[in-house]
């Protein structure tokens, strides 16, 4: 934390896939697929595309790059291709109970 070093996107993907797999084992595949898992390592304008291109990385936590307006602007303007939003059974049940 705080090193400014970005890990290889494939390494981050492997870690995120393992987290998702563990969630599926502990709860269900549906829940595991719904949980948004954020990359918490260093992210830069140069690395955001390759990190966010990984299938199990759903977002990033921006640290030091947020202190520079140009860097932060580039990172927050990243957009994944549009995917239709699906409301799962888990979410429907969660909101129905509220």
XYZ file of C-alpha atoms in Angstrom:
98
model
C 0.000 0.000 0.000
C 1.317 3.414 -0.930
C 4.121 2.124 -3.143
C 2.639 3.400 -6.389
C 3.527 0.067 -7.975
C 0.833 -1.558 -10.099
C 0.659 -5.356 -10.168
C 0.235 -7.226 -13.420
C -3.428 -7.286 -14.462
C -3.313 -11.082 -14.739
C -2.176 -11.359 -11.115
C -4.976 -9.067 -9.973
C -7.444 -11.108 -12.037
C -6.260 -14.370 -10.468
C -6.743 -12.930 -6.982
C -10.202 -11.577 -7.789
C -11.234 -14.876 -9.403
C -10.166 -16.713 -6.237
C -12.233 -14.337 -4.106
C -15.257 -14.876 -6.348
C -14.719 -18.653 -6.238
C -14.592 -18.572 -2.443
C -17.830 -16.574 -2.321
C -19.473 -19.160 -4.579
C -18.297 -21.956 -2.290
C -19.443 -20.199 0.870
C -22.742 -18.834 -0.443
C -23.802 -19.418 -4.055
C -22.642 -18.865 -7.619
C -25.429 -16.326 -8.119
C -24.290 -14.250 -5.169
C -20.630 -14.550 -6.186
C -21.455 -13.216 -9.635
C -23.379 -10.285 -8.186
C -20.775 -9.115 -5.701
C -18.712 -6.229 -7.044
C -15.047 -6.778 -6.248
C -12.794 -3.731 -6.380
C -9.073 -3.698 -7.123
C -7.392 -1.998 -4.177
C -3.850 -1.729 -5.476
C -2.262 1.234 -7.171
C -3.997 2.364 -10.328
C -2.771 4.936 -12.818
C -4.159 6.452 -15.994
C -1.849 4.089 -17.893
C -2.996 0.955 -16.039
C -6.738 1.499 -15.552
C -7.719 0.029 -18.938
C -5.770 -3.218 -18.534
C -6.904 -3.661 -14.928
C -10.552 -2.974 -15.686
C -10.371 -5.277 -18.722
C -10.149 -8.265 -16.351
C -13.447 -10.168 -16.027
C -13.496 -10.394 -12.227
C -12.426 -6.808 -11.500
C -15.486 -4.615 -11.147
C -13.897 -1.337 -10.109
C -10.837 0.299 -8.587
C -10.065 2.222 -5.432
C -8.096 5.305 -6.402
C -5.374 6.404 -4.026
C -2.544 8.801 -4.791
C -3.630 9.278 -8.407
C -6.646 11.146 -7.047
C -4.337 13.949 -5.905
C -3.575 14.952 -9.490
C -6.599 16.256 -11.364
C -5.493 15.022 -14.808
C -4.732 11.517 -13.536
C -7.906 11.274 -11.516
C -10.012 12.583 -14.398
C -8.653 9.919 -16.761
C -9.297 7.122 -14.249
C -12.856 8.113 -13.392
C -13.736 8.554 -17.056
C -12.965 4.884 -17.769
C -16.031 3.072 -19.065
C -16.532 -0.637 -19.545
C -18.686 -1.602 -22.485
C -22.339 -1.291 -21.575
C -23.838 -4.422 -20.056
C -27.573 -4.621 -19.392
C -28.358 -4.507 -15.684
C -30.000 -7.654 -14.400
C -31.691 -7.758 -11.027
C -30.991 -11.125 -9.454
C -33.180 -13.224 -7.218
C -30.851 -12.382 -4.330
C -31.268 -8.619 -4.839
C -35.023 -8.906 -5.360
C -35.370 -10.850 -2.107
C -33.122 -8.414 -0.284
C -35.160 -5.397 -1.353
C -38.505 -7.179 -0.879
C -37.596 -7.826 2.760
C -36.878 -4.136 3.401
